[in-house]
CSV table of C-alpha atoms and ligand atoms in Angstrom, one decimal:
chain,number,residue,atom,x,y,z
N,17,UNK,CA,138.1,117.7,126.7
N,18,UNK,CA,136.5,114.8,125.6
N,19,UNK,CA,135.5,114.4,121.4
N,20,UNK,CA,131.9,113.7,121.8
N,21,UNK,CA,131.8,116.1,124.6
N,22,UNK,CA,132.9,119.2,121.6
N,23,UNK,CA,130.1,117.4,119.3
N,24,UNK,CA,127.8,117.8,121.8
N,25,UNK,CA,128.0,121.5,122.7
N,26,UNK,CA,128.9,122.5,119.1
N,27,UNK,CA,125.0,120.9,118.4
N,28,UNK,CA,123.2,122.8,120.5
N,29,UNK,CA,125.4,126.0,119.9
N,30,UNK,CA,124.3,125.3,116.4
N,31,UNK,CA,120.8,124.7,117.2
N,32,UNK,CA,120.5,128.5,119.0
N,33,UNK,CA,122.5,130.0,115.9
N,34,UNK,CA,120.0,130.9,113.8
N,35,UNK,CA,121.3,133.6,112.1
N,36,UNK,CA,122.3,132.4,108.2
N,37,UNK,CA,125.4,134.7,108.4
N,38,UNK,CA,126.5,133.5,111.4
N,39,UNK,CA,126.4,129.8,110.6
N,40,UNK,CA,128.4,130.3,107.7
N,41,UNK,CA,131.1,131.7,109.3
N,42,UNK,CA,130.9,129.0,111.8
N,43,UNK,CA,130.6,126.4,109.2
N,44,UNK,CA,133.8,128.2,107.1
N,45,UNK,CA,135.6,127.6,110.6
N,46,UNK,CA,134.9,124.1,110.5
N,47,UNK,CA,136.6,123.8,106.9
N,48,UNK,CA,139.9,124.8,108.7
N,49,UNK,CA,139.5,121.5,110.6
N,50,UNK,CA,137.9,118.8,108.7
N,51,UNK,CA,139.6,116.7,105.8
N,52,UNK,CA,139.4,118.2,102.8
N,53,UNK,CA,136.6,117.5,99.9
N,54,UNK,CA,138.7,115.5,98.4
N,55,UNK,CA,137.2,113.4,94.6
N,56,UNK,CA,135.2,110.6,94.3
N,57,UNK,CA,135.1,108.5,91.5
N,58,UNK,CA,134.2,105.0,89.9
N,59,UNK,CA,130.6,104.4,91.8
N,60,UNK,CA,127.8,105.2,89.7
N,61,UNK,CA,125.0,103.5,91.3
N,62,UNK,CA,122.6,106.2,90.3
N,63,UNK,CA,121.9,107.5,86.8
N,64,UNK,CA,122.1,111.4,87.5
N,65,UNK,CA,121.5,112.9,83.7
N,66,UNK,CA,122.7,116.6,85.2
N,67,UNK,CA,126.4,117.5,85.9
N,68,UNK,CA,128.1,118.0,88.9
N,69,UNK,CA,128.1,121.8,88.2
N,70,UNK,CA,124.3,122.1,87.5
N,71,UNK,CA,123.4,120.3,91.4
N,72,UNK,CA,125.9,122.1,92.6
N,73,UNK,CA,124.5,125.3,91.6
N,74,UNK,CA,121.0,124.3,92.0
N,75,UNK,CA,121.4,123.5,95.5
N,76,UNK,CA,123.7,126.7,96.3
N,77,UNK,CA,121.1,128.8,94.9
N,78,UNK,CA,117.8,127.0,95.6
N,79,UNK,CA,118.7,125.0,98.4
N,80,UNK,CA,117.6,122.4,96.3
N,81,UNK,CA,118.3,120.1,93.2
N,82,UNK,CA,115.9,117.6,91.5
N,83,UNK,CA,117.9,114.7,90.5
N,84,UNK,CA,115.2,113.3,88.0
N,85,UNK,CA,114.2,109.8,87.9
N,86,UNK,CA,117.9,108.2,89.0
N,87,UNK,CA,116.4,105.0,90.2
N,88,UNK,CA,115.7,101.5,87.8
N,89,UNK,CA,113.1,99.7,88.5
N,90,UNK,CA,115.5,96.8,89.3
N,91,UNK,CA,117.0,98.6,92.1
N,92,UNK,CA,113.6,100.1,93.3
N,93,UNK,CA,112.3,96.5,93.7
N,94,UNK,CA,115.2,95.2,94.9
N,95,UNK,CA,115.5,97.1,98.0
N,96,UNK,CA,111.2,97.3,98.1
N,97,UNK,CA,111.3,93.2,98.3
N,98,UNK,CA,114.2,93.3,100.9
N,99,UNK,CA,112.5,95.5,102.8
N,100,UNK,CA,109.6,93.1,102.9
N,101,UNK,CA,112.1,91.1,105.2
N,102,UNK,CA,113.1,93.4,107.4
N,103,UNK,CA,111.3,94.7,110.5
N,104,UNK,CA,110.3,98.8,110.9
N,105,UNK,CA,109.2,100.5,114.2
N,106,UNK,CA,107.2,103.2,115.5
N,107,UNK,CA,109.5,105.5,116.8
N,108,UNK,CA,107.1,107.8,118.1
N,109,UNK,CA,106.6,105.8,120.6
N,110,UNK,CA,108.3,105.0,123.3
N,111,UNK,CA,108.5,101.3,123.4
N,112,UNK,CA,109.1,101.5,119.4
N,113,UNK,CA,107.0,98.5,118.7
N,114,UNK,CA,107.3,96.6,115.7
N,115,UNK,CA,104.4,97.4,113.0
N,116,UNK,CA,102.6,95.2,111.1
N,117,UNK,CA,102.3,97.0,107.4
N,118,UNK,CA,99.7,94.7,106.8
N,119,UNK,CA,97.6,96.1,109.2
N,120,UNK,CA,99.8,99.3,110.9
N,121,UNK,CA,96.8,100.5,113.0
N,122,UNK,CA,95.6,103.7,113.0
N,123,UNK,CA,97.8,105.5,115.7
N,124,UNK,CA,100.6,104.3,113.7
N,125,UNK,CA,101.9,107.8,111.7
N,126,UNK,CA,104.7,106.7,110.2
N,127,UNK,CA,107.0,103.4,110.4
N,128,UNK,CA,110.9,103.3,110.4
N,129,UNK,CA,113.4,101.0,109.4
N,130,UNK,CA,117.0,100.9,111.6
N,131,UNK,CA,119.8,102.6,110.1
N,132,UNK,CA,122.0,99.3,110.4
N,133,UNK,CA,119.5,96.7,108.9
N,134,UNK,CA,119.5,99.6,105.7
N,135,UNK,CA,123.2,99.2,106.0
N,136,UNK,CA,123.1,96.0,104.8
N,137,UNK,CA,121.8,96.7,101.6
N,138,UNK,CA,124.3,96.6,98.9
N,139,UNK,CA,122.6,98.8,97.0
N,140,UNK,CA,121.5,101.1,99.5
N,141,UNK,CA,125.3,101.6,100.5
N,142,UNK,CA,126.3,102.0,96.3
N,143,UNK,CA,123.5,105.0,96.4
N,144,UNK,CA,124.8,106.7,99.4
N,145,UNK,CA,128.5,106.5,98.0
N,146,UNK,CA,127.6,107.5,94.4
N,147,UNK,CA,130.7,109.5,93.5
N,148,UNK,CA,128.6,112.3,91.4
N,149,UNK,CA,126.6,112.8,94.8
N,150,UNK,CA,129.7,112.6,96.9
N,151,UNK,CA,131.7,115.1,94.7
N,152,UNK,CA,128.5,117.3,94.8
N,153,UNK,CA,127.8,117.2,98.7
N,154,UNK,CA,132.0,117.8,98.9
N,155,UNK,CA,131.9,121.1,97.5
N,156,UNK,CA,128.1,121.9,99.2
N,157,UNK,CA,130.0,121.6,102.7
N,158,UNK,CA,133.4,122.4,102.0
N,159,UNK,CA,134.8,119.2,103.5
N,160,UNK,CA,134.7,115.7,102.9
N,161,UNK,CA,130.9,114.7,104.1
N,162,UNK,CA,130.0,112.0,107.0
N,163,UNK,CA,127.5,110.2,105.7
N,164,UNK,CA,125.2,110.9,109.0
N,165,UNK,CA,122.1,108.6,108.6
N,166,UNK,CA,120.4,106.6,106.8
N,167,UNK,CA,116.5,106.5,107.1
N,168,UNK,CA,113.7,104.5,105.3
N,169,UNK,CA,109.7,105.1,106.2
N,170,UNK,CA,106.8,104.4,105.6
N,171,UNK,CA,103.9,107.3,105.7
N,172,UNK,CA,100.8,106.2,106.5
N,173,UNK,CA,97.6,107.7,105.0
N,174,UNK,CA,94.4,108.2,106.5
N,175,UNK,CA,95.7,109.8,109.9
N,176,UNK,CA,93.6,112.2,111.8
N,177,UNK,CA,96.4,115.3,111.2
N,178,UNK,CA,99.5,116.2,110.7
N,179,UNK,CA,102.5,115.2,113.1
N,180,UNK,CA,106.5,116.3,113.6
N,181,UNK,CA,107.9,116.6,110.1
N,182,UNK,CA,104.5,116.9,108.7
N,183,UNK,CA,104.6,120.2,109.7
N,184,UNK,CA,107.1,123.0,107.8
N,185,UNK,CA,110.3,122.9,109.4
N,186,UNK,CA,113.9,123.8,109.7
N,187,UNK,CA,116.2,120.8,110.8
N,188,UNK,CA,119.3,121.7,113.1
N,189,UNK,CA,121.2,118.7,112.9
N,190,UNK,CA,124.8,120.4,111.8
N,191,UNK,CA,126.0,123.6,110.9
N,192,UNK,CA,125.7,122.0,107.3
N,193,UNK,CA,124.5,119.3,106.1
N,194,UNK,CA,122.1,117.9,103.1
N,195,UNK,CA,119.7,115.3,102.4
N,196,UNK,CA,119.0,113.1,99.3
N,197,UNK,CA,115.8,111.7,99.3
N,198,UNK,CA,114.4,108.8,97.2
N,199,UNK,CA,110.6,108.1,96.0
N,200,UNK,CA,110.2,104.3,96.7
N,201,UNK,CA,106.5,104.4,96.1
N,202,UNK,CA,104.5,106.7,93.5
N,203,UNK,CA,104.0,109.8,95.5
N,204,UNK,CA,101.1,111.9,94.3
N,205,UNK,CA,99.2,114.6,95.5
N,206,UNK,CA,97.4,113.3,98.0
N,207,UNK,CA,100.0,110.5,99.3
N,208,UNK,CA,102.0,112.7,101.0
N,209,UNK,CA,104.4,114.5,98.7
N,210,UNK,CA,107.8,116.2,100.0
N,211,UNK,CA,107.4,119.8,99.9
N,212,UNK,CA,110.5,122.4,100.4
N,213,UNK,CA,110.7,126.3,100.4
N,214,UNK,CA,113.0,127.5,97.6
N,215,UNK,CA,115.6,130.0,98.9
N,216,UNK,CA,115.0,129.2,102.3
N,217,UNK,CA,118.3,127.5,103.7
N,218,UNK,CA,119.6,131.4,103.0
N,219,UNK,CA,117.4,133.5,104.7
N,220,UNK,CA,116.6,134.6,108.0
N,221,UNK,CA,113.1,134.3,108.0
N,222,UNK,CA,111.0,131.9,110.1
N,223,UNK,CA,114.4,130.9,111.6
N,224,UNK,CA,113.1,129.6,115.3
N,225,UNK,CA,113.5,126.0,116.3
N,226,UNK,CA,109.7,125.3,115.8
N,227,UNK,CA,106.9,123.8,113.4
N,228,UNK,CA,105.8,126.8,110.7
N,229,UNK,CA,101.7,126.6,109.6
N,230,UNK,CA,101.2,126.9,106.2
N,231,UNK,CA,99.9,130.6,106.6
N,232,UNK,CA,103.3,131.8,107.9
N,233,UNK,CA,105.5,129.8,105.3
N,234,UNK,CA,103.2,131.6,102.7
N,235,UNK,CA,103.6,135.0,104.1
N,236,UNK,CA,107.2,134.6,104.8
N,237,UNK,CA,107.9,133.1,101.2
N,238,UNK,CA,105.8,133.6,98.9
N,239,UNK,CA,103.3,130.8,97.2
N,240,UNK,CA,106.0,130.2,94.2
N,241,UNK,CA,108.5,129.6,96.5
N,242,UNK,CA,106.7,126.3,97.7
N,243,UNK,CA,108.1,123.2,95.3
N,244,UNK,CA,105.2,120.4,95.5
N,245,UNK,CA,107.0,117.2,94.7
N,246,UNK,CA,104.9,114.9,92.6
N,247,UNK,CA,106.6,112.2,91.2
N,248,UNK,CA,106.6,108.6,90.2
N,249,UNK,CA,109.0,106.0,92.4
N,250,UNK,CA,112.4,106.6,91.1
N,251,UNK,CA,112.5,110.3,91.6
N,252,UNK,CA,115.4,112.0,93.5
N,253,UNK,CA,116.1,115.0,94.8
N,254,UNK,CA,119.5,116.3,96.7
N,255,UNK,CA,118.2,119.1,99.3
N,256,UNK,CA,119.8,121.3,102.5
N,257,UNK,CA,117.1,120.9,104.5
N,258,UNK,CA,118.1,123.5,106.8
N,259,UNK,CA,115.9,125.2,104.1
N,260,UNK,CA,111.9,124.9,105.7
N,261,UNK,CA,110.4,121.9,104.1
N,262,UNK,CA,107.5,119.3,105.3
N,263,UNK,CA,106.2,115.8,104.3
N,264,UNK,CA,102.6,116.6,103.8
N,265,UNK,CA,99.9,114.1,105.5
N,266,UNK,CA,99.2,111.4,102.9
N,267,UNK,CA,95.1,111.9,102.9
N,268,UNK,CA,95.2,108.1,101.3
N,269,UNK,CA,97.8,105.7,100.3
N,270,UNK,CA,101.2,105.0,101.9
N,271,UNK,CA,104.5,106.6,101.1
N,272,UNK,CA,107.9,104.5,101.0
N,273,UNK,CA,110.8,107.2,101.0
N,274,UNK,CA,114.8,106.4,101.3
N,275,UNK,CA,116.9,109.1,102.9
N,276,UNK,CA,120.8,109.9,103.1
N,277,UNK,CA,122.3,112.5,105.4
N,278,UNK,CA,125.5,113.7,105.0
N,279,UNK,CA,126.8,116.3,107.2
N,280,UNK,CA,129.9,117.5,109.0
N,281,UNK,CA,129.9,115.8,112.0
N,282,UNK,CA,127.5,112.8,113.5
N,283,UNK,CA,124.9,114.0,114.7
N,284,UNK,CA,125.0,114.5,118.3
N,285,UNK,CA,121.2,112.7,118.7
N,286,UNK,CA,122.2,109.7,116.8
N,287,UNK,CA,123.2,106.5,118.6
N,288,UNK,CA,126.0,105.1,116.3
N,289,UNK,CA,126.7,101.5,116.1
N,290,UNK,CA,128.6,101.0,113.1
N,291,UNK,CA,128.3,97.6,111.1
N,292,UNK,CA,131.3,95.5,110.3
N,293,UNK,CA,130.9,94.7,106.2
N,294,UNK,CA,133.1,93.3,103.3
N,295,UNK,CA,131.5,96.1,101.5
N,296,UNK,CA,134.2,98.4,102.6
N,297,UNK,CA,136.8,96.6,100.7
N,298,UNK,CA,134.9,95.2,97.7
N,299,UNK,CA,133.1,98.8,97.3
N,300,UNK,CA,136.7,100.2,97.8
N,301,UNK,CA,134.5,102.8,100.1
N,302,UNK,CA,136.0,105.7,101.8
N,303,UNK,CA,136.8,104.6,105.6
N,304,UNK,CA,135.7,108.2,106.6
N,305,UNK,CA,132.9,109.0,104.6
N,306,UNK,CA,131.4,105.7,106.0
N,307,UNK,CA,132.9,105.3,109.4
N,308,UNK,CA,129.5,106.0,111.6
N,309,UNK,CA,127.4,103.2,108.9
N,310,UNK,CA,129.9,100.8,108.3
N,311,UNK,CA,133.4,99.8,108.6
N,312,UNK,CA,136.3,97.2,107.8
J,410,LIG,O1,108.7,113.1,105.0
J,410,LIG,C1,109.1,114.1,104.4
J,410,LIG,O2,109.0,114.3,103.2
J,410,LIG,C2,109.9,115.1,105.2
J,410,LIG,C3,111.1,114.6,105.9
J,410,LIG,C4,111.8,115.6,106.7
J,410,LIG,O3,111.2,116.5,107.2
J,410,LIG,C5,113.2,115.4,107.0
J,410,LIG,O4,113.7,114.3,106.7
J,410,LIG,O5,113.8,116.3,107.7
């Protein structure tokens, strides 16, 4: 039996298991078989303020840990005036045309750059291998992580309503996996902040493989459950986004966001075409961590 042919049914086992205990002790099944955390050290790209412990706990307990502002403003506008260079796509269509952020056009929700153009960002590839985030995510999943995507968008404001992850949500990429997302642009209340459920990557309620209204995540959870991120460019957060969690529709203004998955395995709806880059040597990155972004 082939590899990707196991990847494939263990993702859609996974996306039918929705019962918390149940994953777990699918996911402590998986530890028997996957390298082991292992320690990270000597990249500090980002300038995390809270220990290892602290995130550690945080997420375990929350399903979430804010990372405070971990960005300079030299690396934010590095990779903002790189980006300015590099094409992004509506993928929510099917052709994926090109858009024009001058003038994105009005059915345009949100614009995506590729995973490998990102991948050639020096900097981008420093922050996904930051040893305090690696050695964090280690222990979260109990193996050493796959780094599993990496994303950039822009969210458009204006747009007649919400659409896909605008809407509360569970994502069933992995048995485990977590996401550390990245304010590129000053996110504030009405430009489409990141919203996540507190406590919800451990429960069984609203488990279906579905969008949640707003009514049902507040009668499941509880108002001060619901963390509202508002926050300058720069801000971080590290979060298991099996936990229910939405983008809200940016009424006005654009968001930029930056995104890192890492998870067990590659995710079986990811097409992976990994780039061949120095950066593996001079980086001294780990071969496996980075083997699905970029390799020797
Ligand atoms: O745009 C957002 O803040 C939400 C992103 C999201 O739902 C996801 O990455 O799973």
């Amino acid at each position: 039996m082939g590899k990707r042919f196991i990847d494939r049914v263990s993702f859609y086992i996974q996306r039918r298991a929705h019962n918390i205990q149940l994953r777990d002790l699918i996911c402590g099944v998986h530890r028997l078989f996957l390298p082991n955390p292992g320690h990270s050290a000597g990249i500090n790209s980002l300038h995390i303020a809270k220990q290892e412990d602290e995130i550690f706990n945080e997420l375990k307990a929350d399903g979430f840990s804010h990372l405070g502002f971990v960005l300079s403003e030299s690396q934010i506008s590095s990779i903002v005036s790189k980006l300015s260079h590099v094409e992004c796509f509506d993928t929510a269509k099917a052709s994926r045309p090109v858009v024009d952020l001058s003038n994105p056009g009005n059915d345009v929700q949100l614009a995506h750059y590729t995973r490998n153009s990102l991948a050639e960002f020096p900097e981008i590839i420093a922050i996904a291998n930051d040893s305090k985030i690696l050695n964090v995510v280690s222990k979260y999943l109990g193996v050493k992580p796959t780094v599993s995507n990496i994303n950039c968008w822009w969210s458009f404001g204006s747009r007649e309503s919400a659409k896909e992850a605008q809407f509360y949500h569970r994502d069933m990429d992995d048995f485990k996996f977590v996401k550390l997302f990245f304010y590129l642009t000053d996110v504030t209340a009405d430009s489409g902040p990141h919203i996540f459920v507190k406590g919800s990557h451990k429960s069984n309620k609203l488990t279906e493989l579905r969008r949640f209204s707003d009514e049902e995540v507040v009668e499941s959870f509880g108002q001060e459950k619901i963390t509202t991120l508002i926050e300058q460019k720069g801000a971080c957060f590290l979060e298991d986004t099996y936990g229910v969690h939405k983008g809200q529709l940016p009424l006005k203004g654009n968001r930029l966001l930056l995104q890192v998955q890492y998870s067990y395995r590659p995710l079986h709806v990811e097409d992976y075409q990994p780039k061949k880059s120095a950066l593996v040597e001079s980086m001294k990155l780990d071969e496996y961590v980075n083997r699905l972004i970029v390799t020797k």
